[in-house]
Each structure stands twice: as C-alpha cells, then as structure tokens.
XYZ file of C-alpha atoms in Angstrom:
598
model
C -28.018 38.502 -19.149
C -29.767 40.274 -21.626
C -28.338 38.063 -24.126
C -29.444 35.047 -22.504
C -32.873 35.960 -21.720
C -33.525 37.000 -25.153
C -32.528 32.958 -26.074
C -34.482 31.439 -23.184
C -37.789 34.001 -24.803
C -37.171 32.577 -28.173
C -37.553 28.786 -27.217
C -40.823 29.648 -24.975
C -42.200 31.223 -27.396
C -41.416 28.542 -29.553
C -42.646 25.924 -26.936
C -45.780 27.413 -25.414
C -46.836 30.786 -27.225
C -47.182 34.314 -26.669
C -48.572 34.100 -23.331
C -45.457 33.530 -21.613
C -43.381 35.168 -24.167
C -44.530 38.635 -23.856
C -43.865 38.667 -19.916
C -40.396 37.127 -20.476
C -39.483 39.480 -23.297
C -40.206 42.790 -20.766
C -37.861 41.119 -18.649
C -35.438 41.062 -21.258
C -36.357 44.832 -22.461
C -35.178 45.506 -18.983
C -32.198 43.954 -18.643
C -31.264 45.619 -21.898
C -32.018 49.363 -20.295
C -30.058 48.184 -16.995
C -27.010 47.129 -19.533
C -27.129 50.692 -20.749
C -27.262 52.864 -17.456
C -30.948 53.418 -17.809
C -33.893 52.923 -15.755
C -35.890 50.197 -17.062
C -39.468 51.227 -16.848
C -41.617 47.789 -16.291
C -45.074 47.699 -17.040
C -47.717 44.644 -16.223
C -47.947 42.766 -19.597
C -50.125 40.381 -17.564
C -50.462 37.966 -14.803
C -47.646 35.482 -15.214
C -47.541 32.285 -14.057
C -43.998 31.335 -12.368
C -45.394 27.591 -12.353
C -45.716 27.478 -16.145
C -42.722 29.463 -16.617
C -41.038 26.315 -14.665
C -42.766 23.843 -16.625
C -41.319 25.368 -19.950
C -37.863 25.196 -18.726
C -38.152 21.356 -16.972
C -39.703 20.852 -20.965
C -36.642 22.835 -22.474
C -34.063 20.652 -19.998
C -36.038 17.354 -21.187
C -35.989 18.052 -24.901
C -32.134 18.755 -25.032
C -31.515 15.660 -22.444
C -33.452 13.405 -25.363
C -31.704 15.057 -28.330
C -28.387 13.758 -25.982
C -29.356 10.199 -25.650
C -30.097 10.355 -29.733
C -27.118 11.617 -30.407
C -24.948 9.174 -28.153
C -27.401 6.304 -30.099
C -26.310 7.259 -33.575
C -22.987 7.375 -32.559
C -22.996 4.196 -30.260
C -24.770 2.754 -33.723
C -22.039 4.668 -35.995
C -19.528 2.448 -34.066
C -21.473 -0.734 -34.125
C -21.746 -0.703 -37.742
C -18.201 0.331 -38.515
C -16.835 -2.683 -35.745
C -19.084 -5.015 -37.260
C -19.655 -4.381 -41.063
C -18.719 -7.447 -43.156
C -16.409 -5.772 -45.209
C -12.897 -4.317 -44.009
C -12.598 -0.713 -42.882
C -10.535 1.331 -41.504
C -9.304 4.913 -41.337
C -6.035 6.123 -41.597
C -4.951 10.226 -41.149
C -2.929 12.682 -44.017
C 0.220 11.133 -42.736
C -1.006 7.393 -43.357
C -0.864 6.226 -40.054
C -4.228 4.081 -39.552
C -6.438 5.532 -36.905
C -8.361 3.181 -36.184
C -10.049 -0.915 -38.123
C -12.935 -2.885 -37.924
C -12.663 -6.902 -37.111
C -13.111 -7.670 -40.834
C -10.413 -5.464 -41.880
C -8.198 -6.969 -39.255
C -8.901 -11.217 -39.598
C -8.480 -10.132 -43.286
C -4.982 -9.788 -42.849
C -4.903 -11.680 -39.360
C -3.273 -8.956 -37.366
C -4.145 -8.094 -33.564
C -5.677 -4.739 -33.198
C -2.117 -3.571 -31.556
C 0.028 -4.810 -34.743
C -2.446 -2.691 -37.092
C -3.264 0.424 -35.864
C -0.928 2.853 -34.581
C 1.207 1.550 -37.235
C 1.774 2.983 -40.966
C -0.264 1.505 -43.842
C 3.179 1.512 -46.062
C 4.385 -1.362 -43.862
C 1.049 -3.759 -44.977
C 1.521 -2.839 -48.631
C 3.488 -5.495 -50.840
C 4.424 -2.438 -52.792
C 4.930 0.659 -50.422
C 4.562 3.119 -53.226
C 1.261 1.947 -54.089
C 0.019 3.450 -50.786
C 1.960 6.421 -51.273
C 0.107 7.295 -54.796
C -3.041 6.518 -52.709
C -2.653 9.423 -50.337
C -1.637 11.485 -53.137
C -4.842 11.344 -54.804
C -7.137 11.441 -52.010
C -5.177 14.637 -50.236
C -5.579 16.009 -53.679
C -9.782 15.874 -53.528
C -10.133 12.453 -55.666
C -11.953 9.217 -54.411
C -10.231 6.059 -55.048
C -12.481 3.591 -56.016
C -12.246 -0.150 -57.239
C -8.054 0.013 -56.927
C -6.601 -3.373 -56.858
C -3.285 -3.872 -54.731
C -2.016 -6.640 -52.376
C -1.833 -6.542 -49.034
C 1.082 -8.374 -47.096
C -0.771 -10.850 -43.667
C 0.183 -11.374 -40.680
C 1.344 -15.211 -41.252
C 3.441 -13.852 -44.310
C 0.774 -14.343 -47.233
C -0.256 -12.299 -49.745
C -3.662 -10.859 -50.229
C -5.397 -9.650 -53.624
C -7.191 -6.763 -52.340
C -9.671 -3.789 -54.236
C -9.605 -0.610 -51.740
C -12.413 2.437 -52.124
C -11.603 5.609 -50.217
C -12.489 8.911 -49.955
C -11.427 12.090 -47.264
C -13.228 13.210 -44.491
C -13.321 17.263 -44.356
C -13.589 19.968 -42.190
C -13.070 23.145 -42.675
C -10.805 22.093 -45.985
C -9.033 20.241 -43.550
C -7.591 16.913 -44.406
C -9.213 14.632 -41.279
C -8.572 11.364 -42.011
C -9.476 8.891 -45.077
C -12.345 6.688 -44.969
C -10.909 3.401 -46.944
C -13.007 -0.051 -47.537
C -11.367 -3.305 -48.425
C -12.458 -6.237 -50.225
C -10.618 -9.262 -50.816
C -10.553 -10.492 -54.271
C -7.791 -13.319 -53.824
C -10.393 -15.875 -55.050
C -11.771 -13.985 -58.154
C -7.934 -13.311 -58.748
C -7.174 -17.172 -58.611
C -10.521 -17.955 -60.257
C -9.716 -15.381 -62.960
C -5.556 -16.299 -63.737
C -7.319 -20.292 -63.743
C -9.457 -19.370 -66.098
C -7.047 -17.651 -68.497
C -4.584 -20.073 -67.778
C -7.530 -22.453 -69.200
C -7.929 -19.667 -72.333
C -4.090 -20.312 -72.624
C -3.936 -24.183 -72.574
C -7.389 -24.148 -75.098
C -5.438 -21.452 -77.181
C -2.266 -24.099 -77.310
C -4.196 -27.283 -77.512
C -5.793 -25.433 -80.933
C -3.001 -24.321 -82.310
C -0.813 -27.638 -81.537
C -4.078 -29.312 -83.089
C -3.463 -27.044 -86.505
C -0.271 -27.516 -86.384
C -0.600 -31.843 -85.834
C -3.148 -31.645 -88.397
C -0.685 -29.582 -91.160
C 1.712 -32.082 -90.100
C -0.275 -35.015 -90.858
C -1.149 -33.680 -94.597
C 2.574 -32.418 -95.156
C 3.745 -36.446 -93.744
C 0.602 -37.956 -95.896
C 1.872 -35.808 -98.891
C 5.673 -36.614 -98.144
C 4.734 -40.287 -97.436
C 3.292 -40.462 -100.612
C 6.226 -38.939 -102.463
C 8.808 -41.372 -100.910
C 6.161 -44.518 -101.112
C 6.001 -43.598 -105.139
C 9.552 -42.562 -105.825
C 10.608 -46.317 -105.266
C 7.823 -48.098 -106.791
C 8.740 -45.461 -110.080
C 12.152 -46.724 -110.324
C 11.065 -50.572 -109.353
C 8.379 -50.630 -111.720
C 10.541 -49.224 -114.594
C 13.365 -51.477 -114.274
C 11.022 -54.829 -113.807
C 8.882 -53.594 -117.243
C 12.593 -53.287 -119.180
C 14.301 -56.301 -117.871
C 10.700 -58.105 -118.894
C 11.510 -56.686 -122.685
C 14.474 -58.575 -123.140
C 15.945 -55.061 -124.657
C 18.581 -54.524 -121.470
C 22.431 -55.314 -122.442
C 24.013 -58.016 -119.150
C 25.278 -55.238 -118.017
C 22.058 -52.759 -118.098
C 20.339 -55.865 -116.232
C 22.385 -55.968 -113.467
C 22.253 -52.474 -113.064
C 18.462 -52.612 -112.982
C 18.391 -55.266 -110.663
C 20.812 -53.173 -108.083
C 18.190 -50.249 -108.418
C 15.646 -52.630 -107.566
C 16.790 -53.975 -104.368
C 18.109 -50.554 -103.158
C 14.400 -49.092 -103.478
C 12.789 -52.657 -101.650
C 15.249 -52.135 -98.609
C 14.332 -48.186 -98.708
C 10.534 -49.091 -98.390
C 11.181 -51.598 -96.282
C 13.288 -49.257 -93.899
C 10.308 -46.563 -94.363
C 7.814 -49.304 -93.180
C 9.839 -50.553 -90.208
C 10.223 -46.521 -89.006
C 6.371 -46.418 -89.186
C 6.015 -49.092 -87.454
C 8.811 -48.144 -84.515
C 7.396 -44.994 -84.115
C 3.140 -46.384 -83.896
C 5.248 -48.848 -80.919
C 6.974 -45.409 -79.958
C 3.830 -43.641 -79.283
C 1.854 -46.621 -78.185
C 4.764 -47.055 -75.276
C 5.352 -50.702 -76.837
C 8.298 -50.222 -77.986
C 10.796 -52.826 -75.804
C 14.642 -54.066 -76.081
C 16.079 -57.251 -74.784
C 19.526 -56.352 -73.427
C 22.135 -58.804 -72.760
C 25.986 -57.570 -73.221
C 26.798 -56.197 -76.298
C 30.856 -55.952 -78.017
C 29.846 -52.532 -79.629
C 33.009 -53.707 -82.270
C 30.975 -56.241 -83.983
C 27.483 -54.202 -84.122
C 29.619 -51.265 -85.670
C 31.454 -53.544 -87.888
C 28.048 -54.904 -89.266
C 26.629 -51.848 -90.199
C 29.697 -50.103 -91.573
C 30.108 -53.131 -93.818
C 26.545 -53.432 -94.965
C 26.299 -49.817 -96.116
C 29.983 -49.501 -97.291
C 28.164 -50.605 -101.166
C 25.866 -47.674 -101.035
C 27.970 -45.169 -99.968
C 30.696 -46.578 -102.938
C 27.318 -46.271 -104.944
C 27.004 -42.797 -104.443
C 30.603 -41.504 -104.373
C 31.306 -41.125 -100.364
C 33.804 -42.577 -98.493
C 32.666 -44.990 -95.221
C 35.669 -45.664 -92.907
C 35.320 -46.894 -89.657
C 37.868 -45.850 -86.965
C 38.140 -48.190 -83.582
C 39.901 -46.100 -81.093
C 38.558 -48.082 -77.781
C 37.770 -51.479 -79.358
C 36.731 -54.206 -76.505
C 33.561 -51.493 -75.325
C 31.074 -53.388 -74.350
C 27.651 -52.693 -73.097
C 24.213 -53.959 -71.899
C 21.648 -53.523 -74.713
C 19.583 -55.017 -77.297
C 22.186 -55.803 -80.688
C 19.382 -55.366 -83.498
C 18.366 -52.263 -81.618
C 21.753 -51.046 -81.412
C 22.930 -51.528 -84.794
C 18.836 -49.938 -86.101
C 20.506 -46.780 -83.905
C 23.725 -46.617 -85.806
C 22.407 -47.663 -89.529
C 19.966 -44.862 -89.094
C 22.803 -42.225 -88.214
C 25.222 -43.572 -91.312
C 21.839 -43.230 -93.470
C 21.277 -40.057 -92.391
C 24.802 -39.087 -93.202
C 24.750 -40.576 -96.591
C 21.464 -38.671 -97.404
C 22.873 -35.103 -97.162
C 26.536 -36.280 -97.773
C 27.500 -35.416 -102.092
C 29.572 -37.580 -103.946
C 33.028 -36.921 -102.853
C 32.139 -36.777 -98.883
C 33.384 -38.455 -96.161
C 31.780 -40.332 -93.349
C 33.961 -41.612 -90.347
C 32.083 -43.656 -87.168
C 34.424 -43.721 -84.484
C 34.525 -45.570 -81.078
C 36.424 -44.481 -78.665
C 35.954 -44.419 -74.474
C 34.911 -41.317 -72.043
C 35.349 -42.397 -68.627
C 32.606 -45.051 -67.566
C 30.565 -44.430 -71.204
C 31.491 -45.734 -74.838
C 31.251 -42.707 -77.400
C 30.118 -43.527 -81.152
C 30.672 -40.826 -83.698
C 28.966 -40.499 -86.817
C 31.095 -37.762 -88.772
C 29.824 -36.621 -92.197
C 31.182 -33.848 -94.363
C 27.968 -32.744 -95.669
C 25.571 -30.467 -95.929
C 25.443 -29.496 -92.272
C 22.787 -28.293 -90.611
C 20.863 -24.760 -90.068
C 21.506 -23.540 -86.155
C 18.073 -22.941 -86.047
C 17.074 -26.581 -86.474
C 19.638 -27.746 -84.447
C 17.290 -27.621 -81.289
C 14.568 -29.866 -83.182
C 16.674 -32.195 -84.957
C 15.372 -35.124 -83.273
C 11.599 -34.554 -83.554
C 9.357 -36.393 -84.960
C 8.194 -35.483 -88.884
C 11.180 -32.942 -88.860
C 12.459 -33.774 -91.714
C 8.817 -34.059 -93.340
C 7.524 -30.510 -93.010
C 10.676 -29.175 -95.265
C 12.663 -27.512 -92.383
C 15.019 -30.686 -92.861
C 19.206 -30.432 -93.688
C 18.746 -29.678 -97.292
C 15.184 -31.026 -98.230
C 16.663 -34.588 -99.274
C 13.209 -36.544 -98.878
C 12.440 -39.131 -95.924
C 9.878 -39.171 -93.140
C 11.674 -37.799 -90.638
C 11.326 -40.726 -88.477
C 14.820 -41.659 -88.412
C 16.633 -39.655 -86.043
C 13.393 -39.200 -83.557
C 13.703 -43.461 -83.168
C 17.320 -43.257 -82.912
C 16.543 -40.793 -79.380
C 14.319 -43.219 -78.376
C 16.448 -45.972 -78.906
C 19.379 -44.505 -77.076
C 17.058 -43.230 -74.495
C 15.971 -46.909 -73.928
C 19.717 -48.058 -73.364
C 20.377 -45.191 -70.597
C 22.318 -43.476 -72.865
C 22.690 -39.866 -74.318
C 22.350 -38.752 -78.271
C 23.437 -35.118 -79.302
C 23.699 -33.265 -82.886
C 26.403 -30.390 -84.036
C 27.308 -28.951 -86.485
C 29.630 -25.431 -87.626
C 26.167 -24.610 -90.123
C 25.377 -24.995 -93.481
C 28.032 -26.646 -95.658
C 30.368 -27.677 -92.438
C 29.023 -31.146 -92.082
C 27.932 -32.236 -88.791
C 28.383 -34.415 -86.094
C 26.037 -37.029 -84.248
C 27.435 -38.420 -80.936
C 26.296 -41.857 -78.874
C 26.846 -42.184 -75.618
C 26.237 -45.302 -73.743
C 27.494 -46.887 -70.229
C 29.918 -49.762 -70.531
C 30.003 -52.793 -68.556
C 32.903 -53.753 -66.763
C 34.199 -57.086 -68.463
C 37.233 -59.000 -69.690
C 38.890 -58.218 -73.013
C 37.950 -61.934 -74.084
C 34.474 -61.472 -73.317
C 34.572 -58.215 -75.084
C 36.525 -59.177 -78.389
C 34.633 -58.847 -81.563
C 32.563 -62.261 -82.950
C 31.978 -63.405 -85.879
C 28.440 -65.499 -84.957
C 25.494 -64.636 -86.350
C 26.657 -62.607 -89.021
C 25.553 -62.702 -92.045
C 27.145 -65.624 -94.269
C 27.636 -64.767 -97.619
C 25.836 -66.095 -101.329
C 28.649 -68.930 -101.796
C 27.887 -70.698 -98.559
C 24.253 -71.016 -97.943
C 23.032 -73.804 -96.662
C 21.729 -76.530 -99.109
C 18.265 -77.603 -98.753
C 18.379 -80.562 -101.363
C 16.206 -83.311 -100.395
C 13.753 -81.181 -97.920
C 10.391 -80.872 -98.375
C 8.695 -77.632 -97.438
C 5.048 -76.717 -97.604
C 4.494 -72.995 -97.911
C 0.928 -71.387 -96.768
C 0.760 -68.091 -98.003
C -2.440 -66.524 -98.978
C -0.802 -63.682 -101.137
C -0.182 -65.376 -104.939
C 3.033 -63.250 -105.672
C 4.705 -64.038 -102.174
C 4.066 -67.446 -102.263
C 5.920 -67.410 -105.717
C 8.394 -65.701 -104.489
C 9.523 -68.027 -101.690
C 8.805 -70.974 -103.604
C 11.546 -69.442 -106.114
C 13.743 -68.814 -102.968
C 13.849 -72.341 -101.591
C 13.704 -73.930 -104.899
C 16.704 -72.587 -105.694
C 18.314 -73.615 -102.460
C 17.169 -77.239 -103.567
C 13.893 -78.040 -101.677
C 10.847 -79.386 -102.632
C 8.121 -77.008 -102.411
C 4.904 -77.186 -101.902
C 2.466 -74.735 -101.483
C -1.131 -73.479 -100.343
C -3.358 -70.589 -100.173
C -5.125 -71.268 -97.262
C -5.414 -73.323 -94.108
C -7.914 -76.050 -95.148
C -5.651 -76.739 -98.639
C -2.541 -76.527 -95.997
C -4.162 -79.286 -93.980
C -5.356 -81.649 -96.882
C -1.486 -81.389 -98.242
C -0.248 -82.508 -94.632
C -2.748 -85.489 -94.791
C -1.799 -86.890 -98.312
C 2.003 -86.330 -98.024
C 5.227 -86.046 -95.256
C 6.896 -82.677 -94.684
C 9.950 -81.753 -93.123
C 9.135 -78.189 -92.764
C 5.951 -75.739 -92.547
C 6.219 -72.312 -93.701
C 3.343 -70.432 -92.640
C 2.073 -66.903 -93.055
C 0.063 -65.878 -89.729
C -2.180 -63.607 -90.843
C -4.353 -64.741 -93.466
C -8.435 -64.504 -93.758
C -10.613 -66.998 -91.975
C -8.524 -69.295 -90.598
C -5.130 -68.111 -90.044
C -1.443 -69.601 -89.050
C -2.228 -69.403 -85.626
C -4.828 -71.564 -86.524
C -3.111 -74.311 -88.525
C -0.139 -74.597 -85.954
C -2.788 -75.636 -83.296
C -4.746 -78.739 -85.838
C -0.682 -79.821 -86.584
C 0.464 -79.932 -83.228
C -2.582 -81.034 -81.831
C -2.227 -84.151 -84.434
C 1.413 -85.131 -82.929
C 0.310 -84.942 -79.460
C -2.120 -87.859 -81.066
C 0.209 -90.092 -82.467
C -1.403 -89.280 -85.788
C 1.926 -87.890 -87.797
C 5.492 -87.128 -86.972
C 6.504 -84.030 -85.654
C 6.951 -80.985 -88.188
C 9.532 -78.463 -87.624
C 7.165 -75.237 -87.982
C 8.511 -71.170 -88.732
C 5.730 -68.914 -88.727
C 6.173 -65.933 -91.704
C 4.583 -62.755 -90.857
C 4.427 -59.010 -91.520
C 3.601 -58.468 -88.032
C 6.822 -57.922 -86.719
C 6.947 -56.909 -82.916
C 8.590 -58.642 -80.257
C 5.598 -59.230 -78.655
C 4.218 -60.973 -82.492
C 7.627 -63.159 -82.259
C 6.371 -64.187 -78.932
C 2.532 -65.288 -79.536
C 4.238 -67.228 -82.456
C 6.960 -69.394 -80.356
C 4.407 -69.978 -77.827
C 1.899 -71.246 -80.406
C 3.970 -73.745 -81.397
C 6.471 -72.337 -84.188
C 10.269 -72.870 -83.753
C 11.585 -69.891 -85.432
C 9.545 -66.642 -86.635
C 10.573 -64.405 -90.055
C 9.203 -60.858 -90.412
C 8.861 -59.688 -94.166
C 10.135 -58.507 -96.046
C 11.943 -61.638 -96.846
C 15.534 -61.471 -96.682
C 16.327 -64.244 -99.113
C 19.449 -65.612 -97.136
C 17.883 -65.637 -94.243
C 15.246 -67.474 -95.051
C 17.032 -70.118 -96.344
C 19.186 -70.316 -93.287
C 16.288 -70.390 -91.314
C 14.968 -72.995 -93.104
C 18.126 -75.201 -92.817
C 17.760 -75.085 -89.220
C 14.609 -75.565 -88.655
C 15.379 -78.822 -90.793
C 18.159 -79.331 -88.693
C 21.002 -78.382 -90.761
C 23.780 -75.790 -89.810
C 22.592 -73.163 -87.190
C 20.858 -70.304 -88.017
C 19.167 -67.322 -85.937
C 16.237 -67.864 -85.379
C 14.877 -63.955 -85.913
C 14.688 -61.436 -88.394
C 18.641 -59.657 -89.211
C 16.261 -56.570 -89.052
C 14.768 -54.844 -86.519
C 11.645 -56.433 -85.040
C-alpha cells in the first residue's frame, strides 16, 4: 500500500503541486510505520480537500485513457501503412516462415494471402539457397540491402526482384525480419535490351571492319588477277606484232592469249552473278535436263587445259540417263566452276574424276581432285563469299573467291544440296552435287548432241550476206567485222545510230548487228526507227540480233521484246557469233543465246 501511495503522491505532485502532495505523502509516511509494526503518528499538514484529491485522480484516469487511444492510433496507422505502402513488404521469423505481407507484396507475385503466409519463403525463391544465405546474414546482425533475386508467381512466372531487410530485436532476440521488395523485371528487360543493343552495335562494327578489310583485300586481289592476264596478253600481242616469234612460238602465244580472255571473262561473269546474287536477281529457267550431256560438255571443254597443265580429266558415268529439272547453262556454270576449282590447286601430275552416279530419288555429281586439299579449319567457310580473296584459300592460288559461293547458290536454286571434304592438306578433296531427278523414260533421258558446240571445220558460211554492224567501240567493231568477214559476209559498219540509219536508207541488209548500249541514242533506239519503218511499208524486214555486255536474263528479255530475234552477250565467242548470224539469216539453226552463262 505503501508502495502504491508513494506512486499515486508522485503523479499529484507532478499534476497539481505541493498542496496536495504533502497531505498524501503523510498518508504514505503512515502506511510505511503500519508496514513495520509501528504506530504511525499523524499530524495535520493542512486542510485537504477530498474533492480536489478526486479531481487529480479523474485527471490521472483521463491522461492514461488518451495516451491509450494514441497508442492504438499509431498502431492502427503502423498497420495502415504497412497494408497499404506501394512497395512489397512483408515479415518473415528466424526460421523463414513469413509472418505476415502487405497487398503489394502479394499482387506482386499474385498469391492469395492464404498461399503466402504461413508458408516458407524457400518455396517462392527460384533458387532456394538464395533465401537461405539471406537469413544467414541477417541472423548474423547484417542488413541486406539492394540484393537482386527472382521470385517464382503464382501463375508460374518469374519475377526480377531487389529485396532490403534488416532484423527486428529484442532483448538480442532474433524477432522477425523486416524485408521490402521491389520489382525490377522491367529495368532487367530494359537493361539485357539495351546490352543486347551494345552487342548487335558491337557486331554490326566489327562485321563493318571486317566488310570493309574485305573490300580492300578483294579490290587489291581484283586488281592482281585483272593485271596478271592483261601482263601475259599484252606481252604476247607486242611479240607476235614484231614478226620475231618462230610458227611455233606464235601459236603458243596465241593459246596464252585466249586462255587469259576466257579467265577475265569468267572473273567478269562471277562479278556479275554474285551483284544478281546479292541483288536477289539472280533467276534459272528450268525445263528437264539429261545431266550426261551437261557433264559431257564441260568435261570436254576443259579436258585442253587440264592436258595444258599436266592433270588428268576423266569423266566416269555410273548412273547415265539422270535427269533433272533445271536451267542447262546454269548447271553446267555449277560444274565448270567445281572442275576449275580443281584444276587451280591440282599440280601437274593430278587427277580429277567427275562422277555421276544415283542415291535414291537424287543424282550425285562428284568432283574428285588429288590436290592440295584443304585446311579443316576452312572447311566450314569454303563456300563464302571472298574466301578465297582474303588469303585463307586452299593454297593461296589467286581468284576472287566467287566461284564456289555461286556454285551454293546455284545448287541452292535447283533444290539441291552442295558439300566439301577433304582428309587435309595434301589429301585432295572432294565436292559433291546433289540434285532431285525426275522420273522419265530412258529415251527422254539419253544424252543429245543439239546445241553443242560445232566445231572450226563446219561453221556455217555466210558468203553472200550482208551485215551492218553498229558498234560504238572502234576495236570491237573491228573485231567482228574480222569475224564475219572471214565467214564470208559483207560487212558494214557504224559508230552510232544516226550513221546506222543513213546506211539502212542508201543500201539493203540482210542482217543488223547492234550493240545496245551506246551514248545518245542507243540499240534500243535504232530497233524501234527499223521496225517502225516495216510496219510502214517503207523497207523489207531485217532480221535484227542485239550485241550487248549487259548480260542478264532479264537484258535478253527487254531485247526480244524490242524487236531483236536473237541476243549475244560479250565477250564474243567467235563461233557463236557466226552461227548466230547464219540463223538469223536463215541458214542452219543456231541457239539463239550466249553458250555462257547469262
């Protein structure tokens, strides 16, 4: 009692003063001396007031009623905040079970309040040990702050989450953690986009280096292979011109010659199949195809240059009435440019066999060399583009590179398959076609000899035709004047549409031989004023073949449609121009295209 009293005279004094302290602490003096056996001895501090005493205590009662209600209203807004705060929270105890979640923490991860706490915060953790480290930390006095982890939802998905936590403690007791959650799965995505972008910029730069080394090492090559020709053309043409050459020195410089005009002539048309190539213009007109003939064809046209250098060419026909759907010129460009290849890293004394044979429904052609074979390492890039150009090539033996990146596209184009192998260096290697076959008769299928190429002895005469050549380049227009005088036609020629035209006014001509593309008014040009004059009774009708270096398909068609009955791409193939010639005259048939590719 004493106790108590003492506690209650404390506060009143507090409250209200001495005057109703000092009565309130005799009371307590003598509660003390009654607690010890005594007889308290009370003396009259003063009148005292039992009505004020009462008012102290109602004060006393209201004070600790009001400190009640604030205490309830921090708590009350303690809850509010944590239910309500816009980022998640929740607590979980030592042993990780999670005590209790706000509503952001919980349509974060899109669980019900039941499926989230109560339960373990291992089982929400795409990596359960994360959690564990966690709890390590924080029972070991650290806060956590800024951690990034991810967090498994409700529906399955994953989210990129950054937790800060820290312990409640009392008494050094381990209460329960106090853990905020932000989600981060945008900034993650935002972030991997944007060094995904950092990648693609770093790639784009470094494939631009590398295009742009390319394009000097091809320029320098280019120039190397352009110049390498012209040295050995130009050097033979100045001695023959000296009239110092033996008959058989001549001949000899003549075969150099045309050997280095078909080589520049092959390195123009790969240019221009691969500028078609990356343009997507590149097209093939497929019809069926005796792969016997187109084999036969090649393998006999190259047989003199691989005698030249000292290899062996032998053709082996294992499956010989294969026939498929595909374009011939474009099939024969596919195999001439795997025999080349061959030949270019075959030495004198190699061998090179192309073999047909069949593999269920697809016709296999194998080009065979014994060469130089190539490195393992540049086995996988074979068929690029500019391989061969940047030095990494089977022995460093010149060329573009072009060749074997057409012949993919080429075979690509006919549904078919192309595929390089080889043991390594010095084991030769092996380049196999494979194609679908049609299903056709043996009859249909048996090897032809139309449209080849008909040798020297019988080309077709020309005496008595008269030819007008328009040609605006001086040395070409000599040249095929020579041509077709030889063959026995009367040539005349012009430099230019308006002398074309006054020549067709004075005189008759059987057939017009006109370049295409010439300055001002071109062939395209002059076709239109001659046809234009038949429709008007004014002359006979001319047969017309149009002479271009535009070569395309899509060239061969403008020039048909214009009004030309046959169209020649340079460079001139003397014999076929000839035969073209004849038929356009109307003598023995003749293709009416390029033996080349176009």
């Amino acid at each position: 009692a004493g106790a108590i009293l003492g506690l209650v005279a404390i506060l009143l004094a507090i409250l209200f003063g001495r005057r109703i302290a000092e009565p309130i602490g005799a009371l307590v003096a003598g509660a003390r001396a009654l607690g010890r056996g005594e007889t308290p001895r009370l003396q009259a501090a003063g009148p005292v007031e039992v009505a004020e005493v009462a008012r102290a205590m109602e004060a006393a009662g209201q004070e600790r009623r009001r400190a009640e209600a604030a205490l309830r209203r921090s708590e009350e807004e303690l809850a509010d905040f944590f239910e309500n705060a816009a980022i998640g929270l929740h607590w979980a105890g030592p042993d990780g079970v999670i005590l209790r979640a706000n509503r952001a923490e919980l349509e974060l991860l899109g669980y019900a309040r039941e499926e989230y706490v109560g339960h373990h915060i291992r089982e929400f953790h795409e990596d359960p040990q994360v959690m564990d480290d966690i709890l390590a930390r924080l029972a070991r006095g650290e806060t956590v702050q800024g951690f990034e982890t991810r967090l498994r939802c409700q529906d399955g998905s994953i989210k990129h989450v950054q937790i800060d936590a820290n312990v409640l403690w009392e008494d050094g007791r381990f209460v329960h953690t106090r853990s905020f959650t932000r989600d981060v799965t945008e900034w993650k995505r935002v972030e991997q986009e944007r060094r995904d972008l950092l990648e693609r910029e770093q790639a784009a730069r470094a494939e631009a280096e590398s295009a742009n080394r390319a394009k000097d090492e091809f320029l320098a090559t280019l120039s190397h292979e352009l110049r390498t020709p012209l040295t050995a053309m130009l050097g033979w043409v100045r001695l023959m011109g000296s009239d110092r050459l033996s008959a058989e020195q001549t001949s000899r410089g003549l075969a150099t010659v045309e050997r280095n005009i078909r080589l520049l002539a092959q390195l123009i048309e790969d240019l221009l199949d691969v500028s078609r190539i990356v343009a997507g213009k590149l097209i093939v007109e497929k019809y069926p195809v005796g792969l016997v003939s187109v084999l036969q064809e090649v393998v006999d046209s190259m047989r003199r240059d691989a005698e030249a250098q000292g290899v062996r060419l032998e053709l082996t026909l294992d499956s010989p009435w294969e026939v498929v759907f595909g374009d011939p010129v474009r099939l024969q460009q596919i195999v001439s440019n795997l025999v080349s290849n061959a030949l270019k890293f075959t030495p004198a004394g190699g061998r090179i066999d192309v073999t047909l044979s069949r593999r269920g429904d697809r016709a296999r052609v194998e080009v065979r060399d014994t060469g130089q074979g190539i490195d393992p390492a540049l086995l996988p890039h074979i068929f690029d583009r500019f391989r061969q150009a940047d030095g990494s090539g089977r022995g460093g033996k010149g060329g573009l590179g072009l060749g074997l990146a057409i012949v993919r596209h080429l075979v690509l184009l006919h549904a078919g398959t192309v595929t390089a192998a080889s043991e390594g260096k010095g084991r030769g290697a092996i380049f196999t076609v494979e194609l679908p076959v049609m299903a056709v008769s043996r009859a249909a299928a048996e090897p032809s000899d139309q449209g080849r190429r008909q040798p020297a002895a019988s080309r077709p005469p020309l005496d008595g035709a008269t030819v007008l050549v328009v040609e605006d380049h001086a040395d070409s227009r000599e040249l095929i004047r020579t041509i077709l005088t030889s063959a026995g036609a009367e040539v005349r020629v012009a430099g230019s549409v308006d002398e074309a035209l006054g020549i067709l006014g004075a005189a008759e001509v059987d057939v017009l031989l006109s370049d295409l593309g010439m300055p001002g008014a071109d062939g395209f040009d002059l076709i239109r004023h001659v046809r234009a004059a038949e429709r008007g009774g004014r002359r006979r009708r001319i047969a017309a073949v149009a002479l271009t270096a535009y070569a395309s398909r899509e060239d061969r068609r403008r020039a048909l449609e214009a009004g030309f009955e046959a169209h020649i791409p340079k460079p001139i193939d003397p014999e076929h121009l000839v035969r073209v010639v004849a038929w356009a005259r109307g003598g023995p048939a003749a293709p009416v295209t390029s033996s080349g590719a176009s």
